[in-house]
XYZ file of C-alpha atoms in Angstrom:
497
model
C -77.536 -11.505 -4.470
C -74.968 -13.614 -4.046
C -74.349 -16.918 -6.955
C -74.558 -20.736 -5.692
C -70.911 -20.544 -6.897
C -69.781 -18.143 -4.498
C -71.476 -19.305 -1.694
C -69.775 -22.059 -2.412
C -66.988 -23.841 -0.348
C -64.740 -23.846 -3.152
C -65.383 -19.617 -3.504
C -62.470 -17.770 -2.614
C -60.260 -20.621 -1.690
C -59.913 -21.680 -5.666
C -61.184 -18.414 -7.290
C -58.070 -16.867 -6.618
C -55.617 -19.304 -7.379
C -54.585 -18.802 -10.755
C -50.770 -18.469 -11.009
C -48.539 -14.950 -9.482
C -52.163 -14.214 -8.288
C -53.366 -11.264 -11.291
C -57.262 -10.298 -10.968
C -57.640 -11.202 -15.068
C -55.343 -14.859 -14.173
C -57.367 -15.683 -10.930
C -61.054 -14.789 -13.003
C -59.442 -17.463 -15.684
C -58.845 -20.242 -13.398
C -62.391 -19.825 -11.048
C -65.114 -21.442 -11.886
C -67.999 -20.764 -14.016
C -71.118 -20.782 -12.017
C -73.106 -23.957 -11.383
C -76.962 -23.575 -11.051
C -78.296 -26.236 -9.126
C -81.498 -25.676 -10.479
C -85.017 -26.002 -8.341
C -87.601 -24.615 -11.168
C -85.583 -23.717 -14.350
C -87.315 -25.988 -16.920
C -84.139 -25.444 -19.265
C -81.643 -26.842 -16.978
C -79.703 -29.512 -18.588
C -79.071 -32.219 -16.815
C -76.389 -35.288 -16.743
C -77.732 -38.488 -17.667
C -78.200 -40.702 -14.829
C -77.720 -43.723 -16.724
C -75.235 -43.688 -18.981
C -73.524 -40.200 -17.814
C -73.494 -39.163 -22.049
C -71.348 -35.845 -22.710
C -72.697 -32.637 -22.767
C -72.010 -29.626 -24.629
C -69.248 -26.988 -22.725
C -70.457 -23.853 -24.333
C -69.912 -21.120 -21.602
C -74.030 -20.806 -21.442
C -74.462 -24.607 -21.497
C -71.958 -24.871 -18.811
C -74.094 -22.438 -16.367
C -76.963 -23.902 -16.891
C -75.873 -27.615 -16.005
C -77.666 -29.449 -13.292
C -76.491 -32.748 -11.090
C -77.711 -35.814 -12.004
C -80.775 -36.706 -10.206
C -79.234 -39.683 -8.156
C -77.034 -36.730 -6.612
C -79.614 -33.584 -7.127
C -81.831 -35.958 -4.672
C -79.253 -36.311 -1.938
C -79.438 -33.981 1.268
C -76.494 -32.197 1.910
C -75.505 -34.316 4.698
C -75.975 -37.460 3.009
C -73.609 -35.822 0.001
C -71.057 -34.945 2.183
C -71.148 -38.275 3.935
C -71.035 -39.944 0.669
C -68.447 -38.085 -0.972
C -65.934 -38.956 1.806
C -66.579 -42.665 1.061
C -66.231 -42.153 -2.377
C -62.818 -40.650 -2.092
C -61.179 -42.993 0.644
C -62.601 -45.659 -2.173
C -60.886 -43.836 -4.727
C -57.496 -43.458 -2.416
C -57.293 -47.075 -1.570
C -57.349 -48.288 -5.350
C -55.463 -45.599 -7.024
C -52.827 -44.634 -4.346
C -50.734 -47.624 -3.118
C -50.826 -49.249 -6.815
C -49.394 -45.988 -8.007
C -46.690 -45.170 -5.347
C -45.257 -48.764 -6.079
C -45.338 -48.187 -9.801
C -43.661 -44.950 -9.092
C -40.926 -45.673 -6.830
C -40.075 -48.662 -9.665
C -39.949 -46.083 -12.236
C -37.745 -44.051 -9.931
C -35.577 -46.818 -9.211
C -35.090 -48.090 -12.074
C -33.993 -44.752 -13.537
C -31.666 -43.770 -11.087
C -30.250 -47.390 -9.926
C -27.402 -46.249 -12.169
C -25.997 -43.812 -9.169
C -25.793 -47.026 -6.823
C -24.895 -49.173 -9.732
C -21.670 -46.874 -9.332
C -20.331 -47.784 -6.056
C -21.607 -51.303 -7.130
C -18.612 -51.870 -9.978
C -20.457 -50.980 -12.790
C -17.995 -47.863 -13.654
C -15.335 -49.926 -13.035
C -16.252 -52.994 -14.614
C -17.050 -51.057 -18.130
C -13.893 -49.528 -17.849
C -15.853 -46.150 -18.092
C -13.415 -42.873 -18.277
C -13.732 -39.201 -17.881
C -16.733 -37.803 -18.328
C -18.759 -41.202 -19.929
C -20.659 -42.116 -16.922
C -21.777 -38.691 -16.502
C -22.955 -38.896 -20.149
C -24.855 -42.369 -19.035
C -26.303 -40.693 -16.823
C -27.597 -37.980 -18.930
C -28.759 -39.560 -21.973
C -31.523 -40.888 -20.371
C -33.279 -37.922 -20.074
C -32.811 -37.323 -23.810
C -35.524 -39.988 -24.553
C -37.250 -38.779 -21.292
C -38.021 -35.250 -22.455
C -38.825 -36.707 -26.452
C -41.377 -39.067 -25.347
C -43.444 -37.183 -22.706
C -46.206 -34.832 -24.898
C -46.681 -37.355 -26.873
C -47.235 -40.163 -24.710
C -49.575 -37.606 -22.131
C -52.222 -36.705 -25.714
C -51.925 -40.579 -26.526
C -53.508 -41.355 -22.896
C -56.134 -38.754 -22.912
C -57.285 -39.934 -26.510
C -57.515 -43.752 -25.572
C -58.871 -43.000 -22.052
C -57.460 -46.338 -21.020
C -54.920 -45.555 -18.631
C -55.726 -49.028 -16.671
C -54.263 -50.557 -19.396
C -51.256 -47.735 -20.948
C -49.494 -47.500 -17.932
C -48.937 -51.138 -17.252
C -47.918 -51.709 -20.398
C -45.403 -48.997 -20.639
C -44.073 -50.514 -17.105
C -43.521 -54.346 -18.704
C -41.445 -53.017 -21.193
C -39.422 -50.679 -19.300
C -38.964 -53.220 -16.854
C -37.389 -55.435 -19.548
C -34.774 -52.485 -20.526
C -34.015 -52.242 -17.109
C -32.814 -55.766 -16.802
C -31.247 -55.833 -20.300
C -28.847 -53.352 -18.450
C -27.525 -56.126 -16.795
C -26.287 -57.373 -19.862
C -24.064 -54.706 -21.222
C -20.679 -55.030 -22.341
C -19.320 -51.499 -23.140
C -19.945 -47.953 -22.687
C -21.851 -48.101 -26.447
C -24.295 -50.732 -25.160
C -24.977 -48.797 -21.747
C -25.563 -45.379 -23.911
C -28.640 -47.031 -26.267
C -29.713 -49.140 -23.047
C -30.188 -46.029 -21.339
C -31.455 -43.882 -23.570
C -34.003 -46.482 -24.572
C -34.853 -46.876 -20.859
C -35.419 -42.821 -20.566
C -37.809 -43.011 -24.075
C -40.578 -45.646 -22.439
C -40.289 -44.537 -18.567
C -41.627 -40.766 -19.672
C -45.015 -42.044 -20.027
C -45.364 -42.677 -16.559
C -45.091 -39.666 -14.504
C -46.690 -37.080 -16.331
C -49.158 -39.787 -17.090
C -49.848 -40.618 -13.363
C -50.238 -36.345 -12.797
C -53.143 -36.340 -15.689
C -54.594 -39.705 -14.281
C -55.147 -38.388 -10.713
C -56.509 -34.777 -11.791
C -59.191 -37.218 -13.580
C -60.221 -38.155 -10.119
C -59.833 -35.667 -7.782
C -60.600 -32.073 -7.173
C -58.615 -29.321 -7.194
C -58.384 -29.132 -2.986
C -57.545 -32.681 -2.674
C -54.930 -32.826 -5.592
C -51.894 -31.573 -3.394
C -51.632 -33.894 -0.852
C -52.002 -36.739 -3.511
C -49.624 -35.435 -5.552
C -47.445 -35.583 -2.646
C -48.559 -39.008 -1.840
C -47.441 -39.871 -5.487
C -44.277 -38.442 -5.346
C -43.683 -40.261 -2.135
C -42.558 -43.192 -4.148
C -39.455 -41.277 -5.556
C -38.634 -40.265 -2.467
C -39.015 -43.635 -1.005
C -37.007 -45.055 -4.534
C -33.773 -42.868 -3.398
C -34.130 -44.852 0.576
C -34.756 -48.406 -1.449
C -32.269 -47.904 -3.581
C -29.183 -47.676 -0.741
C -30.802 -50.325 0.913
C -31.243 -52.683 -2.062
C -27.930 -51.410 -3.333
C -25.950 -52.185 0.172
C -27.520 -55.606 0.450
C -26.753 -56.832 -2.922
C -23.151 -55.616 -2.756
C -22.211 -57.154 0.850
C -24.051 -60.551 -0.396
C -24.227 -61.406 -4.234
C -21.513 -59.762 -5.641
C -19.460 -62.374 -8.001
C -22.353 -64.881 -7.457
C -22.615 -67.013 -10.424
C -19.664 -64.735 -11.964
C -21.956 -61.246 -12.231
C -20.874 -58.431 -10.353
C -23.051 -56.999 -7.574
C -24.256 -53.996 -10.012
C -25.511 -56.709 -12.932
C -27.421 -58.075 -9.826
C -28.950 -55.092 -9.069
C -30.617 -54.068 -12.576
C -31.867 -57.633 -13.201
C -33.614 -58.027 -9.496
C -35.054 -54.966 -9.400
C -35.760 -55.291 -13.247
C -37.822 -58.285 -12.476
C -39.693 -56.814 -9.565
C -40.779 -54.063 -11.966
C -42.083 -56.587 -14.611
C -44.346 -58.621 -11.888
C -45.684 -55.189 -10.233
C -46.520 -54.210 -13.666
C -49.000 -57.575 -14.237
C -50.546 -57.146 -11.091
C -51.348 -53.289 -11.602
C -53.699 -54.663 -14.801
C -55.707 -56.090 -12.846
C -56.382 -52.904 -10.204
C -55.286 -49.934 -11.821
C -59.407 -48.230 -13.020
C -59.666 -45.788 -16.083
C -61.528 -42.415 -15.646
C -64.665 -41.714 -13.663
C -66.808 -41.747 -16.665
C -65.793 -45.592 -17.715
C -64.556 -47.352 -14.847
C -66.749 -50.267 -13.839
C -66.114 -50.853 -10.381
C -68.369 -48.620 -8.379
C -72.001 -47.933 -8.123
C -74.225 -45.997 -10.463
C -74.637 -43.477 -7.971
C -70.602 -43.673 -7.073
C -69.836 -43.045 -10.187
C -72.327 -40.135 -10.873
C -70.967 -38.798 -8.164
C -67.436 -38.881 -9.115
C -68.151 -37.070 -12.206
C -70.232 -34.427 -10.944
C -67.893 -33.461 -8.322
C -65.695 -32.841 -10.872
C -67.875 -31.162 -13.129
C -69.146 -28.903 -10.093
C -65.620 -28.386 -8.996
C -64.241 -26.496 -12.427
C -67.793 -26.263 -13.912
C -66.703 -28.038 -16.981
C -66.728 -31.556 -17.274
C -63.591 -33.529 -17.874
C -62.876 -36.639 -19.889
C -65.846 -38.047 -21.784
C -65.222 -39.781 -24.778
C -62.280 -40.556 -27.058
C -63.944 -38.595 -30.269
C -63.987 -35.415 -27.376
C -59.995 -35.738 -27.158
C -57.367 -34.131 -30.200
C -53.907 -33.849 -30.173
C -53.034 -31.013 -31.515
C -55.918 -28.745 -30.587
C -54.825 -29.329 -26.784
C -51.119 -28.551 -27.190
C -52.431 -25.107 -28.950
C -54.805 -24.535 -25.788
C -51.784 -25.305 -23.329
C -49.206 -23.136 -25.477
C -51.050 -20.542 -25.774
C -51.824 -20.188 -21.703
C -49.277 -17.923 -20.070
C -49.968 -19.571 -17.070
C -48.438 -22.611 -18.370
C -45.139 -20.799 -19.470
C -45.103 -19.368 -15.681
C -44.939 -22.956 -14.561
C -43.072 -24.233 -16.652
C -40.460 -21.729 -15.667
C -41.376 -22.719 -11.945
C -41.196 -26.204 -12.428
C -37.869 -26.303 -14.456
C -35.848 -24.101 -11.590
C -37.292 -26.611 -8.760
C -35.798 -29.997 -11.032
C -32.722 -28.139 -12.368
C -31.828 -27.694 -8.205
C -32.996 -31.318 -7.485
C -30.584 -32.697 -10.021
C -28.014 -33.600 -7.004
C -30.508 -36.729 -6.301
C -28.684 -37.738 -9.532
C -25.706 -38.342 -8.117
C -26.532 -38.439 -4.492
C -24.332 -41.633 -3.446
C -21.572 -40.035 -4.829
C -21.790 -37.215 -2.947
C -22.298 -38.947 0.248
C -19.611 -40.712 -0.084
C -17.205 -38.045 -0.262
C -17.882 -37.826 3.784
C -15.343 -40.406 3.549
C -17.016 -43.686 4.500
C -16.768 -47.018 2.628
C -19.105 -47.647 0.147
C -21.841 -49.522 1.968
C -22.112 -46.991 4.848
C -22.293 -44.456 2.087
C -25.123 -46.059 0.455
C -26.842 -46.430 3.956
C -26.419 -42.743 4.699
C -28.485 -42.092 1.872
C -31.866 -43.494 3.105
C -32.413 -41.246 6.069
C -32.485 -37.521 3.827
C -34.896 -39.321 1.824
C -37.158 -40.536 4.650
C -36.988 -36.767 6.304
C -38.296 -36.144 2.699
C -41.045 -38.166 2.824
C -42.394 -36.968 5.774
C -41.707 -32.904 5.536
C -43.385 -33.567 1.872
C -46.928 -35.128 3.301
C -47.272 -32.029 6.428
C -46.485 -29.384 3.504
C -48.926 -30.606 1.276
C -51.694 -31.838 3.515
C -51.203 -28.312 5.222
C -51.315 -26.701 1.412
C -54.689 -28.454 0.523
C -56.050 -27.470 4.007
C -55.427 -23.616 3.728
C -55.892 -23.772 0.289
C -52.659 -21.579 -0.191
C -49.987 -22.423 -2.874
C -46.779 -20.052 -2.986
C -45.763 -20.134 0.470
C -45.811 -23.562 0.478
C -43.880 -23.746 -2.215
C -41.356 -21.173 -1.953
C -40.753 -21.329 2.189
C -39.199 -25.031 1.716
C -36.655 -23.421 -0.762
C -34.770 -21.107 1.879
C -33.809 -24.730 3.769
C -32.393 -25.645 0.018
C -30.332 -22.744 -0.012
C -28.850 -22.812 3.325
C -27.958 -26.787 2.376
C -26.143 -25.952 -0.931
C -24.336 -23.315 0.505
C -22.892 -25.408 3.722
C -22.280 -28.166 1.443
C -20.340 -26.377 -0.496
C -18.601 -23.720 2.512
C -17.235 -26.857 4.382
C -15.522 -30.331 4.228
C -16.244 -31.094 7.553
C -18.215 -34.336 8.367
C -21.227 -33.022 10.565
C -21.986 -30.027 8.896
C -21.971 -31.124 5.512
C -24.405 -34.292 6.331
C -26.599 -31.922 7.664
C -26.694 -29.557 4.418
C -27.285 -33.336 2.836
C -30.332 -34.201 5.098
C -31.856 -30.944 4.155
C -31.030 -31.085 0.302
C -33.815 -33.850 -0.873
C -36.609 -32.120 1.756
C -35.907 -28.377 0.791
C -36.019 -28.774 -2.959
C -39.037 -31.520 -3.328
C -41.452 -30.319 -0.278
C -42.497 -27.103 -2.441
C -41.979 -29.470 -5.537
C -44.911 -31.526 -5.395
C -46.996 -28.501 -4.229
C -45.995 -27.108 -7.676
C -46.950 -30.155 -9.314
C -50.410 -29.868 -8.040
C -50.684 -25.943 -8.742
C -50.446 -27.022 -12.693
C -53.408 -29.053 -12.396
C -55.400 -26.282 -10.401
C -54.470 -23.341 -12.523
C -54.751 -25.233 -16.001
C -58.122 -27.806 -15.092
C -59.813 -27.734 -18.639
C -60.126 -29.380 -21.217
C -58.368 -32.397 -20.219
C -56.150 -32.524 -23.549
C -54.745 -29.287 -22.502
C -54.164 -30.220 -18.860
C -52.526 -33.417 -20.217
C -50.841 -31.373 -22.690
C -49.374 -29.052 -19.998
C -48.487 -31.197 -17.497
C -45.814 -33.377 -19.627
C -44.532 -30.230 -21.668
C -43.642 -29.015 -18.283
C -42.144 -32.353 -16.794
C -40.434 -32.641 -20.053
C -39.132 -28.688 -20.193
C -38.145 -29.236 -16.546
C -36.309 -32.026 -17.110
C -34.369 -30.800 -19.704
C -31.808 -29.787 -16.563
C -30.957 -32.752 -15.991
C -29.376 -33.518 -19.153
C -26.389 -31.259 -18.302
C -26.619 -31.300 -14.341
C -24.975 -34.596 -14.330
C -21.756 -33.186 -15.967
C -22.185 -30.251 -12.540
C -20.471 -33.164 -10.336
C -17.282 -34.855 -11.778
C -15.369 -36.867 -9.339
C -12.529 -33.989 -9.503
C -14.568 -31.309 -8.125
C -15.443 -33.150 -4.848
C -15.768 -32.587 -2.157
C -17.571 -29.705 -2.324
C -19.016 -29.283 -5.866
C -18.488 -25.636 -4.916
C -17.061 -24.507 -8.388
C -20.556 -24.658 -9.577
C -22.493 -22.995 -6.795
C -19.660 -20.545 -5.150
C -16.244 -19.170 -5.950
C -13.903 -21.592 -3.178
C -11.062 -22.594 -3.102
C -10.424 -26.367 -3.949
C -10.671 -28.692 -0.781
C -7.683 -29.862 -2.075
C -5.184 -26.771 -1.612
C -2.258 -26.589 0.885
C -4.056 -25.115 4.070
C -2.451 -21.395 5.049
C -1.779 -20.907 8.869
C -3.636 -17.595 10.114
């Protein structure tokens, strides 16, 4: 006779997932059976007051039982509920969230705009220093990340981390306004990369705390949207500023640009304290039987619980759990391949503007690769969590990637090499955020090793960046092709057939 569990809607849609797709990996990542219980006396059930944790032996964990407030409710009536629940959910995490995002995003990457702004100029930076500015950043980035992820999932608080790591990097990001020499930019920078690393693999572990496994993709995607939209802002922003306020009250247009979109950061960052919840468990702001809910789902969807108490949470012991997965080494590897190839975002009004347009058009022809990103990034992972399947949806967006680099770097001519550009940003991150999501599927529980995993991977895949920057000097431009093909310099004489 068949379980509850695979009768279930989650059976065979989530049993199977574990990563490259090996019977022993897939048995791993399924879930343990849930009993819903009708007349087992021993059933344990989850308080329907105060929702108190409960062991996780692999024997307690079959024989858990719904709280009674969601035990009671007809299927219908679940199902009705639960939808409410999660469009409640989506409207207070989600828009908070992209907005914090695409201000983390901006403020980490302003520095490519900053560029065609003066700053380079201005700083009288040579050779290969604003590369290095660049870079440096992602020094403190990849230091700060583990630790920062375990520090969340100990306090449980992430209503309250996450704001707080956004008012002070905020205030670095407007400090850059202030700098004087390449030595100043370098600890600015660096600084800046140190406190923005809580935020991303922070926001990953926050929203596996509230949703299920088939509903992580497409909000991972939604997340990531704010990046995306960052790279459109930032031309935008960028443009604006330099047409209108550069040499205003003696500060160059780039100086503008950190300390406006400094301060933007700092005021988003108050107003996310007061509408940013913590996890299911302690938030406040829905019903008793909202929040059971919530929790159960969870619980029913792994058949584990997650997060229940700070004394539940260690450091170490879940970087041991995560290490020790080879599932997380897999993805890791994954992960790391996918950031090392979207590196050119780096640099991306750079490389525009060796089309050969001034330096606002340039920074306007950067928005529209990053709206086609936007949009090929919500179908792919709306159609991901719908089917349920992971590597095609990962892997298919990658051929359009490949075809882009190599036009991009085959050809100097105007048309063709935009196009490879509009296709760059949507082939690498449309399987990207799929990724993202498959580390939260594959690796679900305990939450110190999910939080564990996710930022060693964001901070391991980052690592790329660190030396990408140096991939596109000024001298090897057009085409960049020295690092991706063996051509010929754009620059050579031309030979007559």
């Amino acid at each position: 006779m068949a379980t509850p569990y695979q009768t279930s809607p989650f059976y065979g849609r989530y049993g199977k997932e574990a990563l490259f797709g090996s019977k022993k990996n897939r048995d791993s990542a399924s879930a343990p059976e849930v009993y819903h219980g009708d007349d087992k006396a021993d059933v344990e059930h989850v308080s329907d007051t105060s929702l108190e944790p409960t062991t996780t032996t692999p024997s307690a964990r079959r024989r858990r039982e719904a709280p009674p407030l969601v035990r009671d409710l007809h299927p219908e009536e679940r199902a009705r509920l639960e939808a409410v629940l999660v469009k409640k959910i989506d409207f207070r995490l989600l828009p908070m969230l992209i907005i914090m995002y695409l201000m983390n995003y901006l403020d980490r990457n302003n520095i490519a705009a900053a560029r065609l702004a003066g700053l380079e100029d201005e700083l009288k930076l040579t050779g290969t220093q604003y590369l290095t500015a660049v870079s440096i950043l992602f020094v403190g980035y990849i230091l700060m990340q583990v630790p920062s992820n375990l520090f969340l999932n100990k306090i449980g608080k992430p209503a309250i981390y996450l704001p707080t790591v956004m008012v002070v990097w905020g205030v670095i990001s407007a400090a850059t306004a202030a700098a004087q020499s390449y030595g100043g930019l370098i600890a600015i920078r660096f600084f800046l990369g140190f406190v923005e690393a809580a935020y991303f693999p922070g926001c990953l572990f926050f929203l596996s705390s509230w949703y299920t496994r088939k509903e992580l993709g497409f909000r991972t995607a939604v997340l990531y949207s704010g990046s995306l939209m960052s790279g459109a802002f930032s031309g935008l922003i960028t443009a604006g500023i330099t047409s209108g306020m550069d040499g205003k009250r003696g500060l160059r247009a780039w100086r503008w640009l950190f300390i406006i979109e400094g301060a933007i950061t700092i005021v988003i960052a108050f107003i996310a304290l007061f509408i940013l919840p913590n996890f299911p468990r302690t938030t406040t702001w829905l019903t008793e039987e909202e929040r059971q809910l919530a929790v159960w789902r969870l619980d029913e969807d792994i058949g584990e619980d997650d997060w229940t108490g700070a004394q539940n949470q260690t450091f170490f012991h879940g970087m041991k759990l995560a290490f020790a997965d080879i599932k997380m080494w897999n993805l890791m590897l994954l992960v790391f391949c996918f950031v090392a190839s979207g590196t050119v975002t780096n640099l991306f009004p750079t490389i525009v503007k060796t089309l050969g347009y001034n330096n606002i058009n340039s920074l306007l022809l950067t928005v529209p690769p990053y709206v086609l990103g936007v949009i090929t990034t919500f179908l792919n992972s709306w159609h991901a969590d719908k089917t349920g399947e992971r590597y095609f949806h990962v892997t298919i967006p990658l051929y359009f990637a490949v075809a882009a680099f190599i036009i991009a770097a085959a050809t100097i001519k105007t048309a063709p090499r935009y196009l490879a550009m509009m296709l760059m940003i949507p082939g690498v991150y449309t399987g990207y955020v799929v990724a993202l999501a498959w580390i939260s599927n594959t690796l679900p529980r305990p939450p110190a090793k999910r939080a564990a995993a996710l930022a060693a991977i964001n901070a391991v895949s980052n690592a790329s960046s660190i030396y990408a920057s140096y991939m596109y000097p000024e001298s090897a431009g057009p085409r960049y092709g020295i690092f991706l093909l063996p051509l010929p310099s754009s620059h050579s004489p031309k030979t007559s057939s």
